[in-house]
């Protein structure tokens, strides 16, 4: 049963081949039996899941249930869930029980989707390897001595190990696409504003975007139909109709113009990864797409600009966690200053502290114009690069990550090397564009990701292109060694 895709689960539930309770119990049993190896979940909610499954079965029996009714998924622990711990993988929020649901959680609840639990992640979504979680690192099901990618590594590992058929995730600089690439999954980051951020604990508000990790592009399209919505509670959410993302999945790619940026194939890209990506591009050519060389000349400035803007925003967003308003409070403080200092020192991990310090410095008097203001100007140039490219092409293609999954500890002492893992994904967050990653082969028996980037609100063409690739190849059907 855990081999089924979301599309197959939807069909099976409708045909009464199995009940939601049976599917949910099957996944709960697998989590208990197998997740000690991967550490992909922070919190599992068996009683709540079975209650939701029973309610879904009743709706299905009544004959008027929504499409996703009865399907179990996992939620990244960055999304608030009523009555369930929402820790953001931090000691700071270890005891936080959310009093409300994030909008995307509420959307899925209204659709009858069952929540299996909350998945592990890098602390406050800060990381590219899922090694900064207060609850311990997550292991990649393809190679348990390697990272699953971050920050949505728990969601990716849970889906890759078949401990959930799909999971929600968030992407601030590549945190959906990079773990999708490293774990052999499909991961989509929608256009900024397409999906509500209300109830998602903020890291960098102008960059954060909720999305999906699944096994296929078809599953991502089915799930995005219910995740996307206009939300008046999120002022950055765009009031725009949500199309049926499954409608054009089978549309031929004949005549689709795909841009290949030369900047994505230079120094730093693993040669074997480059060969697989170039072979995947040839597949698109065989499917009728036309390839065009494009240039994104400010790509090399994306990482430094991001690591000024994102820490600046995080230093403001995380100021609320002080042991008084929110979060961990130290024991027996001697005075108010001691309370603030020790609560934050004890509550945050090293990577979070590093980014708060960098962000506070960049925003401080005398340095704002030198760093933050200049980074915002670079951000505008990066966006303009994409707008110029989309005058000539419909989609842009390239690698998702410069190399396959790397070993634990190999980059933790070199933050810059770790930050460069997101070198091909960060620019789309700065521009606010949608993008996805799909598997395109193996290097040393570890998955490699192919990235597709679309124009604003082009999620439909992105999913169409991904689905057509998956109809022509079988990389998305490969599973990690040893997965039962």
XYZ file of C-alpha atoms in Angstrom:
484
model
C 0.000 0.000 0.000
C 2.922 2.365 0.687
C 4.029 1.924 -2.932
C 0.963 3.820 -4.153
C 1.216 7.385 -5.395
C -1.279 10.015 -4.288
C -3.153 9.539 -7.583
C -3.391 5.787 -6.943
C -4.509 6.324 -3.335
C -7.259 8.697 -4.479
C -8.471 6.109 -6.999
C -8.261 3.226 -4.503
C -10.196 5.118 -1.847
C -12.940 5.982 -4.356
C -13.142 2.396 -5.555
C -13.271 1.188 -1.937
C -10.213 -1.030 -2.535
C -9.145 0.065 0.946
C -10.299 2.572 3.541
C -8.554 5.680 4.784
C -8.265 4.021 8.191
C -6.426 1.068 6.640
C -4.026 3.300 4.691
C -3.390 5.527 7.686
C -2.753 2.598 10.044
C -0.389 1.079 7.470
C 1.722 4.253 7.386
C 1.642 4.653 11.176
C 2.929 1.092 11.560
C 5.772 1.797 9.110
C 6.740 4.966 10.956
C 6.948 3.115 14.290
C 8.963 0.302 12.724
C 11.337 2.227 10.459
C 11.730 5.872 11.441
C 14.273 5.148 14.155
C 16.677 4.770 11.239
C 15.841 8.048 9.464
C 14.592 10.396 12.223
C 12.298 12.027 9.669
C 9.482 12.819 12.134
C 9.595 15.066 15.199
C 6.013 14.333 16.237
C 3.742 11.492 15.130
C -0.001 11.931 15.777
C -1.541 8.428 15.627
C -4.729 9.139 17.595
C -5.507 12.313 15.656
C -4.653 10.638 12.350
C -7.019 7.726 12.991
C -9.784 10.137 14.060
C -9.328 12.092 10.829
C -9.203 8.864 8.811
C -12.477 7.649 10.341
C -14.102 10.990 9.541
C -12.773 10.758 5.983
C -14.182 7.256 5.592
C -17.588 8.578 6.666
C -17.387 11.387 4.064
C -16.336 8.926 1.374
C -19.232 6.633 2.256
C -21.637 9.562 1.991
C -20.502 10.073 -1.595
C -19.699 13.792 -1.569
C -16.086 13.838 -0.395
C -13.446 16.173 -1.908
C -10.784 14.668 -4.193
C -8.069 14.259 -1.552
C -10.386 13.011 1.213
C -8.789 10.185 3.200
C -5.262 10.606 1.820
C -2.591 10.740 4.574
C 0.321 13.185 4.330
C 2.910 14.661 6.703
C 3.384 18.352 7.528
C 6.740 20.052 7.973
C 7.075 21.196 11.579
C 7.180 24.822 10.461
C 3.388 24.889 9.923
C 1.147 25.569 12.924
C -1.269 22.741 13.746
C -3.998 23.135 16.338
C -3.248 21.256 19.548
C -0.071 19.687 18.170
C 3.517 20.729 18.929
C 4.968 23.093 16.317
C 8.642 23.265 17.207
C 10.385 24.473 14.026
C 13.004 21.913 15.144
C 14.207 24.315 17.840
C 14.623 24.011 21.597
C 13.147 27.523 21.612
C 9.719 26.150 20.585
C 9.997 22.631 21.979
C 6.955 23.173 24.222
C 4.900 25.318 21.823
C 1.430 23.886 21.155
C -0.110 25.878 18.320
C -3.605 27.257 19.052
C -4.549 27.437 15.348
C -3.898 25.825 11.986
C -1.803 27.379 9.246
C -3.970 28.168 6.229
C -2.495 25.360 4.142
C -3.126 22.905 6.981
C -6.697 24.186 7.237
C -7.137 23.832 3.463
C -6.076 20.192 3.620
C -8.203 19.576 6.712
C -11.247 20.904 4.837
C -10.388 18.501 2.012
C -10.367 15.544 4.382
C -6.599 15.000 4.216
C -5.197 13.014 7.163
C -2.134 14.317 9.063
C 0.334 11.570 10.010
C 2.579 13.918 11.997
C 5.153 16.713 11.825
C 8.452 16.215 10.017
C 11.987 17.097 11.052
C 13.808 20.086 9.540
C 16.758 22.403 9.986
C 16.170 24.695 12.970
C 13.897 27.558 11.865
C 14.507 26.345 8.269
C 18.122 27.524 8.395
C 20.364 24.991 6.721
C 21.084 22.965 3.607
C 21.670 19.575 5.214
C 19.134 19.015 8.030
C 22.003 18.839 10.540
C 20.880 21.811 12.668
C 17.688 20.314 14.142
C 17.362 20.292 17.935
C 15.939 16.773 17.529
C 18.978 15.432 15.681
C 19.920 15.085 12.019
C 17.801 13.308 9.424
C 19.377 10.499 7.409
C 19.035 10.174 3.652
C 17.223 6.899 2.799
C 19.490 6.496 -0.258
C 22.664 6.585 1.873
C 22.236 6.807 5.626
C 25.725 8.252 6.108
C 24.660 11.228 3.972
C 22.390 14.225 4.494
C 18.896 14.396 2.958
C 19.279 18.114 2.172
C 17.735 20.984 4.047
C 15.758 22.487 5.423
C 12.862 20.190 4.456
C 15.029 17.098 4.890
C 12.554 15.389 7.210
C 9.722 15.752 4.713
C 11.979 14.482 1.914
C 13.287 11.496 3.898
C 9.773 10.538 5.032
C 8.507 10.441 1.430
C 11.651 8.746 0.061
C 11.462 6.062 2.777
C 7.736 5.585 2.076
C 6.782 6.770 5.558
C 4.332 9.216 3.940
C 3.019 9.361 0.365
C 3.747 13.115 0.271
C 4.605 15.968 2.621
C 4.340 19.711 2.878
C 7.575 21.713 2.899
C 8.871 25.273 2.698
C 11.453 26.923 0.456
C 13.328 30.111 1.394
C 16.470 29.538 -0.691
C 15.952 26.051 -2.097
C 14.671 24.108 0.901
C 12.144 22.112 -1.137
C 14.094 21.606 -4.364
C 17.500 20.728 -2.875
C 16.181 17.919 -0.585
C 13.976 16.743 -3.470
C 17.123 16.441 -5.594
C 19.145 14.666 -2.890
C 16.334 12.195 -2.084
C 15.099 11.477 -5.623
C 11.717 13.220 -5.347
C 9.581 15.823 -7.076
C 9.528 19.104 -5.170
C 7.753 22.296 -6.198
C 8.119 25.829 -4.860
C 5.178 27.880 -6.172
C 5.279 31.563 -7.083
C 5.703 33.825 -4.036
C 2.137 34.777 -3.067
C 0.455 31.787 -4.762
C 0.194 29.905 -1.434
C -0.630 31.490 1.914
C 2.199 31.870 4.431
C -0.204 32.504 7.315
C 0.602 30.106 10.137
C 4.042 29.260 8.730
C 6.682 30.320 11.246
C 8.648 33.056 9.485
C 12.322 32.809 8.636
C 12.695 35.454 5.896
C 9.251 36.793 5.052
C 9.967 38.112 1.554
C 11.449 34.755 0.500
C 9.558 32.000 2.383
C 7.117 29.933 0.338
C 5.184 26.762 1.178
C 5.223 23.885 -1.287
C 5.152 20.130 -1.756
C 7.421 17.086 -1.809
C 5.968 14.069 -3.604
C 7.020 11.134 -5.737
C 5.602 12.412 -9.020
C 4.675 15.650 -10.754
C 1.103 14.371 -11.054
C 0.922 14.046 -7.255
C 2.347 17.550 -6.835
C -0.341 18.927 -9.164
C -3.127 17.135 -7.270
C -1.835 18.444 -3.934
C -1.223 21.991 -5.164
C -4.871 22.227 -6.252
C -5.895 22.188 -2.589
C -2.846 23.917 -1.077
C -3.104 27.096 -3.186
C -5.717 29.676 -2.266
C -6.172 33.377 -1.723
C -5.912 34.209 1.959
C -6.940 37.605 3.301
C -4.942 36.891 6.463
C -1.698 37.004 4.432
C -1.185 40.442 2.886
C 1.388 39.041 0.434
C -1.013 36.383 -0.866
C -2.134 37.210 -4.409
C -5.884 37.309 -5.116
C -5.980 35.169 -8.216
C -8.047 32.148 -9.275
C -6.442 28.759 -8.662
C -6.434 26.749 -11.908
C -6.725 22.973 -12.077
C -3.036 22.051 -12.161
C -3.842 18.535 -13.405
C -5.681 19.801 -16.490
C -2.638 20.244 -18.777
C -0.354 17.497 -17.470
C -0.686 15.493 -20.692
C -0.279 18.459 -23.027
C 2.500 17.747 -25.618
C 5.670 19.794 -25.256
C 5.915 20.475 -28.994
C 7.006 24.062 -29.489
C 7.783 24.714 -25.804
C 10.855 26.963 -25.610
C 13.297 25.941 -22.887
C 16.201 28.164 -21.924
C 19.566 26.761 -20.855
C 21.557 29.330 -18.828
C 25.296 29.068 -19.382
C 25.917 30.328 -15.834
C 24.435 27.090 -14.415
C 27.064 24.867 -16.044
C 30.310 26.440 -14.920
C 32.867 25.887 -12.180
C 31.630 24.052 -9.095
C 29.177 21.733 -10.833
C 30.004 18.049 -10.348
C 30.928 16.665 -13.836
C 28.772 13.550 -13.425
C 25.839 15.674 -12.292
C 26.363 17.928 -15.315
C 26.338 14.913 -17.659
C 23.006 13.670 -16.269
C 21.433 17.124 -16.506
C 22.628 17.518 -20.091
C 21.189 14.087 -20.952
C 17.869 15.122 -19.389
C 17.851 18.266 -21.499
C 18.209 16.057 -24.579
C 15.068 14.194 -23.453
C 13.167 17.456 -23.608
C 14.468 18.049 -27.106
C 13.223 14.589 -28.106
C 9.791 15.464 -26.678
C 9.475 18.396 -29.073
C 10.759 21.294 -26.985
C 13.223 23.704 -28.532
C 16.368 24.613 -26.609
C 17.749 28.144 -26.431
C 20.861 29.514 -24.787
C 20.021 32.236 -22.262
C 22.102 34.269 -19.854
C 21.478 35.114 -16.205
C 24.542 37.340 -15.715
C 23.994 38.195 -12.051
C 23.681 34.560 -10.899
C 27.060 34.706 -9.123
C 25.711 37.480 -6.877
C 22.627 35.545 -5.732
C 24.256 33.726 -2.795
C 25.959 36.803 -1.258
C 22.798 38.916 -1.715
C 20.651 36.173 -0.172
C 22.955 35.845 2.849
C 22.468 39.513 3.605
C 18.714 39.749 2.966
C 17.637 36.475 4.591
C 19.605 36.962 7.848
C 18.415 40.587 8.033
C 14.797 39.421 7.882
C 15.408 36.526 10.278
C 17.018 38.820 12.846
C 13.768 40.806 12.920
C 11.395 37.814 12.763
C 13.157 35.892 15.530
C 13.345 38.845 17.910
C 9.940 37.811 19.270
C 11.434 34.622 20.747
C 12.828 36.081 23.949
C 11.394 33.927 26.730
C 8.875 36.636 27.591
C 6.586 36.918 24.582
C 7.343 33.522 23.029
C 9.684 30.595 23.408
C 12.049 28.954 25.875
C 12.631 30.741 29.197
C 15.800 30.156 31.204
C 15.594 29.064 34.837
C 16.163 31.422 37.765
C 17.180 34.610 35.900
C 18.977 37.177 38.052
C 17.406 40.161 36.265
C 15.579 41.086 33.051
C 18.790 41.353 31.017
C 19.881 37.910 32.196
C 16.433 36.536 31.296
C 16.658 37.774 27.705
C 20.280 36.788 27.183
C 20.150 33.292 28.605
C 16.725 32.450 27.147
C 17.928 33.243 23.624
C 21.381 31.731 24.135
C 19.933 28.483 25.437
C 16.986 28.364 23.017
C 18.750 28.920 19.679
C 21.325 26.702 17.986
C 24.610 27.917 16.519
C 23.425 28.353 12.902
C 20.443 30.432 14.001
C 22.675 32.593 16.227
C 25.120 33.063 13.333
C 22.386 34.340 11.023
C 20.840 36.602 13.655
C 24.269 38.185 14.240
C 24.901 38.623 10.495
C 21.441 40.110 9.966
C 21.664 42.471 12.920
C 25.057 43.675 11.685
C 23.764 44.233 8.132
C 20.863 46.319 9.420
C 22.859 48.338 11.942
C 23.552 52.061 11.626
C 26.363 52.752 9.205
C 26.149 49.369 7.476
C 22.562 49.386 6.154
C 23.492 51.141 2.885
C 26.742 49.208 2.515
C 25.104 45.786 2.798
C 21.303 45.564 2.997
C 20.477 48.325 0.535
C 23.083 47.065 -1.951
C 21.784 43.485 -1.630
C 18.260 44.658 -2.465
C 19.577 46.387 -5.608
C 21.284 43.132 -6.640
C 18.001 41.334 -6.038
C 16.331 43.659 -8.543
C 19.018 42.922 -11.145
C 18.590 39.166 -10.640
C 14.853 39.468 -11.168
C 15.451 41.515 -14.326
C 17.760 38.764 -15.663
C 14.876 36.303 -15.439
C 12.400 38.756 -16.980
C 14.733 39.273 -19.943
C 15.138 35.498 -20.358
C 11.383 34.900 -20.250
C 10.997 37.249 -23.200
C 12.631 34.461 -25.239
C 11.687 31.195 -23.504
C 8.839 29.561 -21.593
C 10.913 27.679 -19.006
C 14.522 27.608 -17.815
C 16.333 24.348 -17.116
C 19.473 23.404 -15.182
C 20.815 21.463 -12.210
C 19.126 21.728 -8.821
C 22.187 21.115 -6.691
C 25.888 21.098 -7.657
C 26.432 17.537 -6.395
C 24.566 14.518 -4.955
C 24.030 14.050 -1.211
C 27.188 14.630 0.843
C 28.303 12.977 4.075
C 27.344 14.216 7.522
C 29.819 16.710 8.937
C 31.659 17.272 5.666
C 30.529 20.911 5.377
C 29.411 21.899 8.866
C 32.728 23.627 9.654
C 32.653 25.658 6.436
C 29.417 27.714 6.285
C 30.276 29.176 2.873
C 30.666 25.693 1.336
C 27.307 24.767 2.857
C 25.659 27.950 1.539
C 26.899 27.187 -2.002
C 24.752 24.026 -2.018
C 21.861 26.382 -2.843
C 23.701 28.262 -5.598
C 21.242 27.200 -8.353
C 18.065 27.585 -6.295
C 18.452 30.857 -4.396
C 17.996 33.214 -7.358
C 14.397 32.085 -7.950
C 13.483 32.921 -4.343
C 15.019 36.388 -4.730
C 12.919 36.859 -7.898
C 9.768 35.221 -6.439
C 9.476 32.743 -9.324
C 8.072 29.188 -9.248
C 10.470 26.281 -9.704
C 10.583 22.531 -9.226
C 13.067 19.682 -9.064
C 12.635 16.207 -10.511
C 15.030 13.228 -10.432
C 17.138 12.682 -13.573
C 19.550 9.869 -12.666
C 22.014 8.524 -10.121
C 25.659 9.313 -9.320
C 27.311 6.765 -7.007
C 23.816 5.345 -6.395
C 22.587 8.721 -5.127
C 19.900 10.822 -6.880
C 20.550 13.927 -8.968
C 17.943 16.634 -9.483
C 16.901 18.524 -12.606
C 15.519 22.015 -11.957
C 12.831 23.749 -14.035
C 12.112 27.431 -13.443
C 8.964 29.162 -14.705
C 7.646 32.684 -15.114
C 5.295 34.093 -12.466
C 2.275 31.794 -11.861
C 3.514 29.290 -14.463
C 3.079 26.334 -12.108
C 0.871 24.639 -14.719
C 3.505 24.609 -17.510
C 6.169 23.568 -14.987
C 4.130 20.571 -13.841
C 3.245 19.738 -17.452
C 6.937 19.704 -18.418
C 7.846 17.630 -15.349
C 5.042 15.130 -15.939
C 5.966 14.661 -19.602
C 9.589 14.008 -18.596
C 8.388 11.416 -16.085
C 6.242 9.738 -18.738
C 9.363 9.385 -20.908
C 11.753 8.236 -18.152
C 11.627 6.085 -15.015
C 13.953 7.992 -12.664
C 10.998 8.979 -10.437
C 10.078 5.297 -9.988
C 13.461 4.344 -8.541
C 13.449 3.800 -4.793
C 16.213 3.941 -2.238
C 18.048 0.631 -1.594
C 16.504 -1.458 1.155
C 13.133 0.302 1.168
C 10.549 -2.432 1.690
